[in-house]
Tab-separated table of C-alpha atoms in Angstrom:
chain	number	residue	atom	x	y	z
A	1	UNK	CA	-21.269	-6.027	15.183
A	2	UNK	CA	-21.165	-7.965	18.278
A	3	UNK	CA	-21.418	-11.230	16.605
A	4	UNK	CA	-18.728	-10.519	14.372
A	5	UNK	CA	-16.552	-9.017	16.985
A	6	UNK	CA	-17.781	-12.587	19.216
A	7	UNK	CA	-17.235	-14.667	15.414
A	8	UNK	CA	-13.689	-13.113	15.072
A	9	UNK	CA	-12.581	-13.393	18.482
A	10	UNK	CA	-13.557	-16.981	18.309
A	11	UNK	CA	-11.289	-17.636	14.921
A	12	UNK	CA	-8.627	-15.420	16.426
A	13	UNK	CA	-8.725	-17.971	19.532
A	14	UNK	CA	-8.358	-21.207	17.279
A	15	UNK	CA	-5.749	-20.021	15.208
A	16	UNK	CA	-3.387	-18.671	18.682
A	17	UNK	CA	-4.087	-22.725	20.226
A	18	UNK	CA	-3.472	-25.271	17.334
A	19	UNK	CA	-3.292	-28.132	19.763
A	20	UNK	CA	-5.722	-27.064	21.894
A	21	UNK	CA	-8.485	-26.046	18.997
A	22	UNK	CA	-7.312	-29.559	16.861
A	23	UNK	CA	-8.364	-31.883	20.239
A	24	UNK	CA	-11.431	-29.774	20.480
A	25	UNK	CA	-12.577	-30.395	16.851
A	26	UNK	CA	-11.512	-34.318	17.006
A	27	UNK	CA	-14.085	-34.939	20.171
A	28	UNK	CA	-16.643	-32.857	18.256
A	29	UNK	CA	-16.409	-34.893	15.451
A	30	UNK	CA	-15.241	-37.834	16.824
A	31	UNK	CA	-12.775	-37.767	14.416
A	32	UNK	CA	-9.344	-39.270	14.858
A	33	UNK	CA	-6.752	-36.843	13.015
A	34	UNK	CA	-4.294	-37.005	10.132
A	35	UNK	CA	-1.554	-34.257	10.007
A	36	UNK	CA	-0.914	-32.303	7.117
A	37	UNK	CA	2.918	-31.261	6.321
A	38	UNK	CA	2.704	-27.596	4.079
A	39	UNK	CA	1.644	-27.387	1.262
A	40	UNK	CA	-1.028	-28.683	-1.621
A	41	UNK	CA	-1.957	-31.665	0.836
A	42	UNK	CA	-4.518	-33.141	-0.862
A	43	UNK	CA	-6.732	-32.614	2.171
A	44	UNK	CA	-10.361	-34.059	0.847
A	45	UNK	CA	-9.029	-37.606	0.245
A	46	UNK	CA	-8.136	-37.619	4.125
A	47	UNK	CA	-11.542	-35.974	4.699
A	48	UNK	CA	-13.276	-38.493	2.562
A	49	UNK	CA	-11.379	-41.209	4.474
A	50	UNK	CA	-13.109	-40.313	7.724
A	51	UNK	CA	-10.372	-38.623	9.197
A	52	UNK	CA	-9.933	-34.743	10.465
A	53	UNK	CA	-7.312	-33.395	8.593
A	54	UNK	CA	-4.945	-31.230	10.490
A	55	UNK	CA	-2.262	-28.646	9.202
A	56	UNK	CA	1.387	-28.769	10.355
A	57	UNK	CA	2.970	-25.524	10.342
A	58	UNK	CA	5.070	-25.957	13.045
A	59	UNK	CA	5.271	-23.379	15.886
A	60	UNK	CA	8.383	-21.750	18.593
A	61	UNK	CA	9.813	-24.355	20.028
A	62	UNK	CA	13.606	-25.046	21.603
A	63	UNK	CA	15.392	-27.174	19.200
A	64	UNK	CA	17.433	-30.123	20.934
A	65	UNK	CA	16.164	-33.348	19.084
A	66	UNK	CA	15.684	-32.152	15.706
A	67	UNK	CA	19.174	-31.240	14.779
A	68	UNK	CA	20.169	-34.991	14.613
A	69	UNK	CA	18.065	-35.147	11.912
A	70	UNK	CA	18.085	-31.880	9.638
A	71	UNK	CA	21.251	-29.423	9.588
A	72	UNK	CA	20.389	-25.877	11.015
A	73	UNK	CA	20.514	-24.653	7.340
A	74	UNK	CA	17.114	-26.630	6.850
A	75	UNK	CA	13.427	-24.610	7.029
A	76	UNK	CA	12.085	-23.351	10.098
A	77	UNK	CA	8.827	-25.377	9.662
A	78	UNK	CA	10.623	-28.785	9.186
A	79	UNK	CA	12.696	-28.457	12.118
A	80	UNK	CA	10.015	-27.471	14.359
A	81	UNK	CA	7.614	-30.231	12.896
A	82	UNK	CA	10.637	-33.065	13.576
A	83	UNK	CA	11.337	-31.425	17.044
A	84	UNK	CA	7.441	-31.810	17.952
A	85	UNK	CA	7.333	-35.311	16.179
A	86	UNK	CA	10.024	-36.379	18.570
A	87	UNK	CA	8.875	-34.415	22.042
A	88	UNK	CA	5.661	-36.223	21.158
A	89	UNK	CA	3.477	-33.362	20.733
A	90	UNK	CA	1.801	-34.766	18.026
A	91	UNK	CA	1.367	-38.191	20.229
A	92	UNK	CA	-2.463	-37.863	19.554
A	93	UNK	CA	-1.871	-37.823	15.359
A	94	UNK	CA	-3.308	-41.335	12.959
A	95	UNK	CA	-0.541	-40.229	10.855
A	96	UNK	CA	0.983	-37.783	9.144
A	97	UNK	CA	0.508	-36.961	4.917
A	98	UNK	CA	3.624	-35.260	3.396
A	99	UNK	CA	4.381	-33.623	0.151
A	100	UNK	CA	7.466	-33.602	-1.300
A	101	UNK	CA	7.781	-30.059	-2.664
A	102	UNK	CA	11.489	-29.067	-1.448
A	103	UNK	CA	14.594	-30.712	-0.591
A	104	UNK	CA	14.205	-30.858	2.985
A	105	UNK	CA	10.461	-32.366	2.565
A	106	UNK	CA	11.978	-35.071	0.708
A	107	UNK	CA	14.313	-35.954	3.159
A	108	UNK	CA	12.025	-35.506	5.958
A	109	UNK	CA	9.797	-38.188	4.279
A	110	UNK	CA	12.976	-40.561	5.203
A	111	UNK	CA	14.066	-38.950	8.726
A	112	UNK	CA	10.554	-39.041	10.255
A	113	UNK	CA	10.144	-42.799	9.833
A	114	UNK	CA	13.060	-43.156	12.593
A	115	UNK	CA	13.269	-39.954	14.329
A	116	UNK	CA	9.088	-40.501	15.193
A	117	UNK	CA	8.264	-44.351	14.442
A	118	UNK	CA	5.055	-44.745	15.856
A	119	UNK	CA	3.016	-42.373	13.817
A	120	UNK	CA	2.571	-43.897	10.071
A	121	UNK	CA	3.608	-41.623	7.062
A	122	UNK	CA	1.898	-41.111	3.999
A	123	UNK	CA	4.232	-39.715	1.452
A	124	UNK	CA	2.886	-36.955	-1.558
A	125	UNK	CA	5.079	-36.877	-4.513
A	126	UNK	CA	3.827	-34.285	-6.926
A	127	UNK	CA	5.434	-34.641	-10.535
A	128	UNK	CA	8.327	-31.895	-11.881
A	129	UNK	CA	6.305	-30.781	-14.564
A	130	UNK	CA	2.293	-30.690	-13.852
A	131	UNK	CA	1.263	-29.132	-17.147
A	132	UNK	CA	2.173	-31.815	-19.500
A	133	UNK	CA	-0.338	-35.147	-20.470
A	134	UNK	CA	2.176	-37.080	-18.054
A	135	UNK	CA	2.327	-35.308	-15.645
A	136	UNK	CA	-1.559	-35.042	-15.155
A	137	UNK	CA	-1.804	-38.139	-15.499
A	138	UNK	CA	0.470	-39.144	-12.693
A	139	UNK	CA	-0.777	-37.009	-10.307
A	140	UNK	CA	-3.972	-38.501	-10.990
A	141	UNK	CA	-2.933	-41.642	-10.398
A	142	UNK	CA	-0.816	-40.606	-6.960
A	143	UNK	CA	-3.953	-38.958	-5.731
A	144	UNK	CA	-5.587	-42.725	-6.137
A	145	UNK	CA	-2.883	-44.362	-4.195
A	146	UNK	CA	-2.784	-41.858	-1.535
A	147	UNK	CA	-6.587	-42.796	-1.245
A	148	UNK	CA	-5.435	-46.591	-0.844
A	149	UNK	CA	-3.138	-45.953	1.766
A	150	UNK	CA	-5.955	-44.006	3.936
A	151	UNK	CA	-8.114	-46.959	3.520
A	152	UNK	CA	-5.161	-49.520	4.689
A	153	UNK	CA	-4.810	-47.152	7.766
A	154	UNK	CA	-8.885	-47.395	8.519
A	155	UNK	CA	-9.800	-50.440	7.115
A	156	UNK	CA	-12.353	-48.864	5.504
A	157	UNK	CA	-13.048	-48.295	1.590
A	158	UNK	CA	-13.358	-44.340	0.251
A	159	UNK	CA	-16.424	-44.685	-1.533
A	160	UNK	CA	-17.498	-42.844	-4.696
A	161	UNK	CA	-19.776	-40.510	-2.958
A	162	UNK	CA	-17.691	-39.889	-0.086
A	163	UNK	CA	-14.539	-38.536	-1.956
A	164	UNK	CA	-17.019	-36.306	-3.922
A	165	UNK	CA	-19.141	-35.333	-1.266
A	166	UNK	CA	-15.612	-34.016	0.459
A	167	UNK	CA	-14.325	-32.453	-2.601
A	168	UNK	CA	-17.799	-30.016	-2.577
A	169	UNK	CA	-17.150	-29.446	0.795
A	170	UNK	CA	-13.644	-28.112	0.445
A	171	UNK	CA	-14.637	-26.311	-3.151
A	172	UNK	CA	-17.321	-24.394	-0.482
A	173	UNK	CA	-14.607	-23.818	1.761
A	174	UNK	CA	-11.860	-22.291	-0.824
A	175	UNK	CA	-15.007	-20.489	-2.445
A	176	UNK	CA	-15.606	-18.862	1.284
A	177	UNK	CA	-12.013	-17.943	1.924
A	178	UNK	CA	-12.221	-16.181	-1.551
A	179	UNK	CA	-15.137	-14.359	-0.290
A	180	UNK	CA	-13.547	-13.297	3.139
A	181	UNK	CA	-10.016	-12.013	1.512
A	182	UNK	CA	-11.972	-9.909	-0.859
A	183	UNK	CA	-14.298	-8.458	2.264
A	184	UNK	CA	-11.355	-7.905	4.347
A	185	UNK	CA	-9.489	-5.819	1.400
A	186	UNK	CA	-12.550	-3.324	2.169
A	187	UNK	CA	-12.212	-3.145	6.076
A	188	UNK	CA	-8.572	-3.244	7.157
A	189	UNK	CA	-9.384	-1.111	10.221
A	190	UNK	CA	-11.618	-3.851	11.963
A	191	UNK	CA	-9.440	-6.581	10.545
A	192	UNK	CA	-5.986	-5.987	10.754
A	193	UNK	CA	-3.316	-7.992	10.058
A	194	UNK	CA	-2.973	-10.397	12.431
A	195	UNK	CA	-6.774	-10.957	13.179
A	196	UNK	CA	-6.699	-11.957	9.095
A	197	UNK	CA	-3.981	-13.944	9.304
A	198	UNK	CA	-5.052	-16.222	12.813
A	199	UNK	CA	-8.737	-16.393	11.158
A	200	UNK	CA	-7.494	-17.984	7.947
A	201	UNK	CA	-4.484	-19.976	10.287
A	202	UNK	CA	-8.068	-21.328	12.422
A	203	UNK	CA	-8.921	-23.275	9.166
A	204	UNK	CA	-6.248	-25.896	9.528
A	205	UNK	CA	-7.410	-27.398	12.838
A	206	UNK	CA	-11.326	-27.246	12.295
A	207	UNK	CA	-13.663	-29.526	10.914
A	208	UNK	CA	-13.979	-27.286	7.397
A	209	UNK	CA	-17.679	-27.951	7.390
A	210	UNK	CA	-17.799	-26.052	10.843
A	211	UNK	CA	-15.205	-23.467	10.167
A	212	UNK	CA	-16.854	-22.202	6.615
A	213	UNK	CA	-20.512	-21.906	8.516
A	214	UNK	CA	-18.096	-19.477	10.617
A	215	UNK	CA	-16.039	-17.604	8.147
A	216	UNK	CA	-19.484	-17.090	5.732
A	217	UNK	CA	-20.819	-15.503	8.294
A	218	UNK	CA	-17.673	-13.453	9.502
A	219	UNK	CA	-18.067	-12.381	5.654
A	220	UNK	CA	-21.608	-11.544	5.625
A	221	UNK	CA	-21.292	-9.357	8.504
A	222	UNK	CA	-18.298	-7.494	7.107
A	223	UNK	CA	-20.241	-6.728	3.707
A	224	UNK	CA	-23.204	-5.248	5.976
A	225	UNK	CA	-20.697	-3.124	6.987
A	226	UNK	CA	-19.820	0.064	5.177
A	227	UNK	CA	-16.455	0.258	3.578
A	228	UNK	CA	-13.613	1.792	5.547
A	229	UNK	CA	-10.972	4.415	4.606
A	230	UNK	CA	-7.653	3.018	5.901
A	231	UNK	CA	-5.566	5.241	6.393
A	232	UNK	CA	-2.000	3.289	7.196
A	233	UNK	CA	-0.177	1.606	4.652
A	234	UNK	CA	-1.754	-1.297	3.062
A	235	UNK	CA	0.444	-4.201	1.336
A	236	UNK	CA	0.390	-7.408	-0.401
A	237	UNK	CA	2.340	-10.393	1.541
A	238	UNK	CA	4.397	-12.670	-0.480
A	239	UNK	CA	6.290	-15.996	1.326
A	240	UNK	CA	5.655	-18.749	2.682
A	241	UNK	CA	3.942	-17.753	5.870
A	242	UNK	CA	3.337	-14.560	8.007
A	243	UNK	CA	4.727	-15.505	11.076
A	244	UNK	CA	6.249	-15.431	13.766
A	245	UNK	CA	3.399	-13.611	15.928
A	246	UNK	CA	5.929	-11.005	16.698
A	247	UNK	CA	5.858	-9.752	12.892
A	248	UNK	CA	2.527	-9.675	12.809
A	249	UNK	CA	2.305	-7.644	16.208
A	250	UNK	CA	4.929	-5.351	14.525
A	251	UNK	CA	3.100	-4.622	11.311
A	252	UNK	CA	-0.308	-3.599	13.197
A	253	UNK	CA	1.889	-1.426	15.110
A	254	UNK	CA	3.151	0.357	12.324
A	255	UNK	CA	-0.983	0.272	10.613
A	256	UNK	CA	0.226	-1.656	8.033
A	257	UNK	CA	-2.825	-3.815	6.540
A	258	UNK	CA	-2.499	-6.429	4.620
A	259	UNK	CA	-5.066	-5.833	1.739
A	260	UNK	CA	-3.969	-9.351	-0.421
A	261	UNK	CA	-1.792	-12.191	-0.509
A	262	UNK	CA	0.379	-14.366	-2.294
A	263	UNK	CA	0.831	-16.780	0.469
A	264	UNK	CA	1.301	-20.448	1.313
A	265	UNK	CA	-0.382	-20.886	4.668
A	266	UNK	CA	-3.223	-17.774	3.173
A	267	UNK	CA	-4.625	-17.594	-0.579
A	268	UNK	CA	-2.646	-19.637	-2.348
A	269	UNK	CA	-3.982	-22.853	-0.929
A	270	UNK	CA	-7.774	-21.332	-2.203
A	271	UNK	CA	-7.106	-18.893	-4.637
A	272	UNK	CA	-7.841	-21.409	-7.688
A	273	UNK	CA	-11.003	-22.990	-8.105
A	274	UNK	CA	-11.302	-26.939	-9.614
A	275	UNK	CA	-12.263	-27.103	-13.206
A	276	UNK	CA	-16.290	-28.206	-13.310
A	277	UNK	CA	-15.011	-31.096	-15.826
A	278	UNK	CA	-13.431	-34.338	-14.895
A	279	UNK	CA	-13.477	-37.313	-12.059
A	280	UNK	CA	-13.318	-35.366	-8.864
A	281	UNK	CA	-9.571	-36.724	-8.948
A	282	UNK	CA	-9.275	-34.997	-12.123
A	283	UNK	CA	-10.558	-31.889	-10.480
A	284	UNK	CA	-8.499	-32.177	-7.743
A	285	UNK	CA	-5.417	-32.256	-10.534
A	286	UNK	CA	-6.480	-29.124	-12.355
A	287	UNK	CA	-6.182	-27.064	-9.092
A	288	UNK	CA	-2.807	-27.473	-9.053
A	289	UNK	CA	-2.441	-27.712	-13.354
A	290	UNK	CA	-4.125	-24.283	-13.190
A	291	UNK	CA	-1.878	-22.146	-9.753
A	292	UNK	CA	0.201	-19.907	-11.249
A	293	UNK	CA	3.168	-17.738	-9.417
A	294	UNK	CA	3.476	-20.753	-6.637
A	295	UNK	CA	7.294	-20.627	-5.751
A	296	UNK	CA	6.771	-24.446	-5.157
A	297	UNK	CA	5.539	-25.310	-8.271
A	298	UNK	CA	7.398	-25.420	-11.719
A	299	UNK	CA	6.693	-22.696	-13.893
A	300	UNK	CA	9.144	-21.971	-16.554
A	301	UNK	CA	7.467	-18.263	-17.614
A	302	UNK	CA	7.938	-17.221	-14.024
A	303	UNK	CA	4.642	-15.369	-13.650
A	304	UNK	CA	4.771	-14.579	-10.029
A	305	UNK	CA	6.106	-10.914	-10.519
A	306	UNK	CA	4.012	-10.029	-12.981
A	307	UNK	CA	0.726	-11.590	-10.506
A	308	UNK	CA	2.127	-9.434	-7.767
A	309	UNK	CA	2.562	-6.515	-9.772
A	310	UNK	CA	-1.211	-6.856	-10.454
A	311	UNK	CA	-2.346	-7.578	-7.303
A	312	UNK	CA	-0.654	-4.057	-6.195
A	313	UNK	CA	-2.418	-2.124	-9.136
A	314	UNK	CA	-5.610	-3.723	-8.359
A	315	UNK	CA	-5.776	-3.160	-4.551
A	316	UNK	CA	-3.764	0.367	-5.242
A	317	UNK	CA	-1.565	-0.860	-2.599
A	318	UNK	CA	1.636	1.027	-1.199
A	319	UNK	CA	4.041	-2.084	-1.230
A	320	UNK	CA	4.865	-5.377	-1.399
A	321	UNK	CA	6.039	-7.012	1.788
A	322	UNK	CA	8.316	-10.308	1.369
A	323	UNK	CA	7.906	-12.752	4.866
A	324	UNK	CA	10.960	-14.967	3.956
A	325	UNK	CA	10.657	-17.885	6.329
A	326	UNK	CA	14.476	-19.154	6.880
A	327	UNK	CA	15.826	-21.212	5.103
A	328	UNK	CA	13.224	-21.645	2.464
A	329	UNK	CA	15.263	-22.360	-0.731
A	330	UNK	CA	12.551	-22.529	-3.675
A	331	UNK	CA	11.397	-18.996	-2.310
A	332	UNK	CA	15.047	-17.547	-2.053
A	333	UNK	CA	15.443	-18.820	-5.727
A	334	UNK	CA	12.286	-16.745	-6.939
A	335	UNK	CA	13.352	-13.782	-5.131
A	336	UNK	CA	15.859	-11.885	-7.230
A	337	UNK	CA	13.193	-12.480	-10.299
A	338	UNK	CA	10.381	-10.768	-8.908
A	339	UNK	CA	12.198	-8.192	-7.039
A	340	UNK	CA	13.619	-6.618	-10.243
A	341	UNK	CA	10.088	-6.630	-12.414
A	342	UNK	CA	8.452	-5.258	-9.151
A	343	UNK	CA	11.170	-2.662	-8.394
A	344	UNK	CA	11.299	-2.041	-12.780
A	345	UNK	CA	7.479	-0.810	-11.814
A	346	UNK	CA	8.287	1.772	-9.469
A	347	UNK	CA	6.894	-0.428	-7.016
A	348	UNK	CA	8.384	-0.299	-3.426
A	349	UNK	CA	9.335	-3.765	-1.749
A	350	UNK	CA	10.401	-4.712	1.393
A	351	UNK	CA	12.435	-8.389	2.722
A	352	UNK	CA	12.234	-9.267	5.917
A	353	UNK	CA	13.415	-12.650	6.937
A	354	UNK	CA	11.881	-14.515	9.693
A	355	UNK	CA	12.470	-18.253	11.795
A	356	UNK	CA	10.062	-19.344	14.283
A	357	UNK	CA	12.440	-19.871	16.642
A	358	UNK	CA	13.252	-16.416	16.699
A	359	UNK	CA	14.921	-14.442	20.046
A	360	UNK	CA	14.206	-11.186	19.266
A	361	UNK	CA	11.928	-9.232	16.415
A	362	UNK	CA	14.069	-6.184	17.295
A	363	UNK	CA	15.910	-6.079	13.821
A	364	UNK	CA	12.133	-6.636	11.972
A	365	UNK	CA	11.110	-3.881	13.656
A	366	UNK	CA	13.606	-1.645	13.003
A	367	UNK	CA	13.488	-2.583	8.956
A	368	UNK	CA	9.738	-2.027	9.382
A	369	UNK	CA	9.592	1.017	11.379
A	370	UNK	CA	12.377	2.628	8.215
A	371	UNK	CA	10.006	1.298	5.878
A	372	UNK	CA	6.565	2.568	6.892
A	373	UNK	CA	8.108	6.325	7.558
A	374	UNK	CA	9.826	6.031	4.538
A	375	UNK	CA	6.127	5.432	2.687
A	376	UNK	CA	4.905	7.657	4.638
A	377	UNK	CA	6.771	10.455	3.479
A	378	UNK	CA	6.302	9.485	0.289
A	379	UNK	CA	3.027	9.084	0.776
């Protein structure tokens, strides 16, 4: 127990200091590092490169710089990542790699090359429709020319063994993040909600050989464990990301677990395994040919209702809890769909919207207090 409580603490630590755990991991590796706008970064090419690939998720900062670049209407995340760019908190970056998922991503693939210069950008374009021959096909081939622009920026070429000798490594990792949700479903009393969600968060400024040592063995000591009886409320999250802190702080007040996710930042970046067939560029195309109920990517049965509905009767969980991050359009677009076929189900649901440049949780905690007694009751 104590070197899971030491393991935890240790994750919980990484995830609460992003810059702080990211220069740490660079002069243990002696790595220089490659920042990763959210989401589907393809992550093992810049791996493979010799870089340490870094995630971007922004943070609470006071926006002064950014708004000559992106209207206040624009996501949290961008605005924050554009107001860091420009402080130059991210002074210590290679570059940065950014997908073009969303409106504002696409024009931040334009702004950042004034508004922050001196770091190089590496643009992402995923194609409309992934499911089709073409589309496969050209995300196959934008995977390979991401891989040439990472070897202009070292000088170095990404040999065949490299890229596949990453790939396995970040296959092991998604495989051991599996492993840990499903553990943590089964102890919600030692890991509550915002130890789960700064553990996973720890993953996007370590080395991920070094952090899946760590979270394997966070896992094996948590199925040596008997399983608990929770008794508060236990939900699946759905969003983007489960922040700010202040939520989090707010639903572990209220002993609301969260007992599975549908999240950017959390399981849906590791939820889908690569098919074992294929170039490992191939296999890197699959995982994203083969996500379902992903907000961000096209999906013209809309299946992401339907997924949550079965994550709830799986987990026999009280509720599903929607973290909309401000202004995050392709989730506010899925929204009314699911709500209805969740709601049709008897299921309850609750929408909280968040910003991470938020004042005051006061309102959140309000809407969450109403909700938990309301369960409760039901209960």
């Amino acid at each position: 127990m104590n070197d899971l409580k030491s393991l935890l603490d240790e994750l919980v630590e990484a995830g609460s200091n992003p810059k702080k755990t990211v220069l740490k991991s660079m002069q243990d590796t002696k790595k220089e590092a490659v920042g990763c706008f959210p989401i589907y970064t393809p992550e093992e090419i810049i791996y493979a490169a010799g870089y340490l690939p870094v995630g971007m998720w922004g943070g609470p900062t006071d926006l002064k710089l950014a708004d000559k670049y992106l209207q206040g209407f624009c996501c949290s995340i961008m605005r924050s990542n554009i107001e860091y760019g420009m402080k130059g908190t991210y002074s210590f970056l290679k570059a940065v790699a950014i997908s073009t998922f969303c409106d504002t991503l696409k024009c931040i693939c334009e702004n950042w090359k004034v508004a922050v210069p001196e770091i190089p950008l590496i643009p992402v374009v995923y194609p409309q429709n992934r499911m089709i021959e073409a589309g496969k096909e050209y995300l196959n081939e934008e995977f390979k020319r991401v891989a040439k622009e990472l070897e202009k920026l070292s000088g170095k070429l990404i040999t065949e063994d490299a890229i596949n000798e990453s790939f396995e490594i970040y296959e092991d990792f998604r495989a051991a993040m599996r492993e840990f949700t499903v553990a943590v479903s089964t102890h919600l009393n030692t890991i509550d909600a915002k130890t789960r969600h700064l553990v996973i968060k720890a993953s996007f400024f370590m080395d991920k050989k070094t952090y899946t040592l760590k979270i394997k063995e966070i896992t094996k000591e948590l199925n040596a464990l008997p399983k608990e009886d929770f008794n508060g409320i236990k939900v699946i999250a759905t969003g983007l990301i489960a922040e700010p802190t202040a939520l989090l702080d707010i639903l572990v007040e209220n002993n609301i677990g969260i007992i599975d996710d549908d999240l950017s930042q959390e399981s849906r970046g590791f939820r889908v395994a690569a098919r074992k067939e294929g170039t490992v560029y191939e296999r890197m195309v699959s995982r994203i040919v083969d996500q379902r109920g992903c907000t961000f990517l096209f999906e013209e049965a809309k299946t992401r209702g339907a997924m949550l509905i079965d994550m709830v009767n799986k987990h026999q969980a009280d509720a599903v809890l929607v973290i909309m991050m401000k202004f995050c359009d392709p989730e506010e677009f899925d929204y009314p769909i699911y709500k209805e076929e969740i709601e049709n189900n008897g299921i309850p649901i609750l929408y909280v919207e968040t910003e991470q440049q938020m004042d005051s949780a006061e309102q959140i905690r309000t809407r969450i207090q109403s909700f938990a007694e309301m369960l409760t009751v039901e209960v």
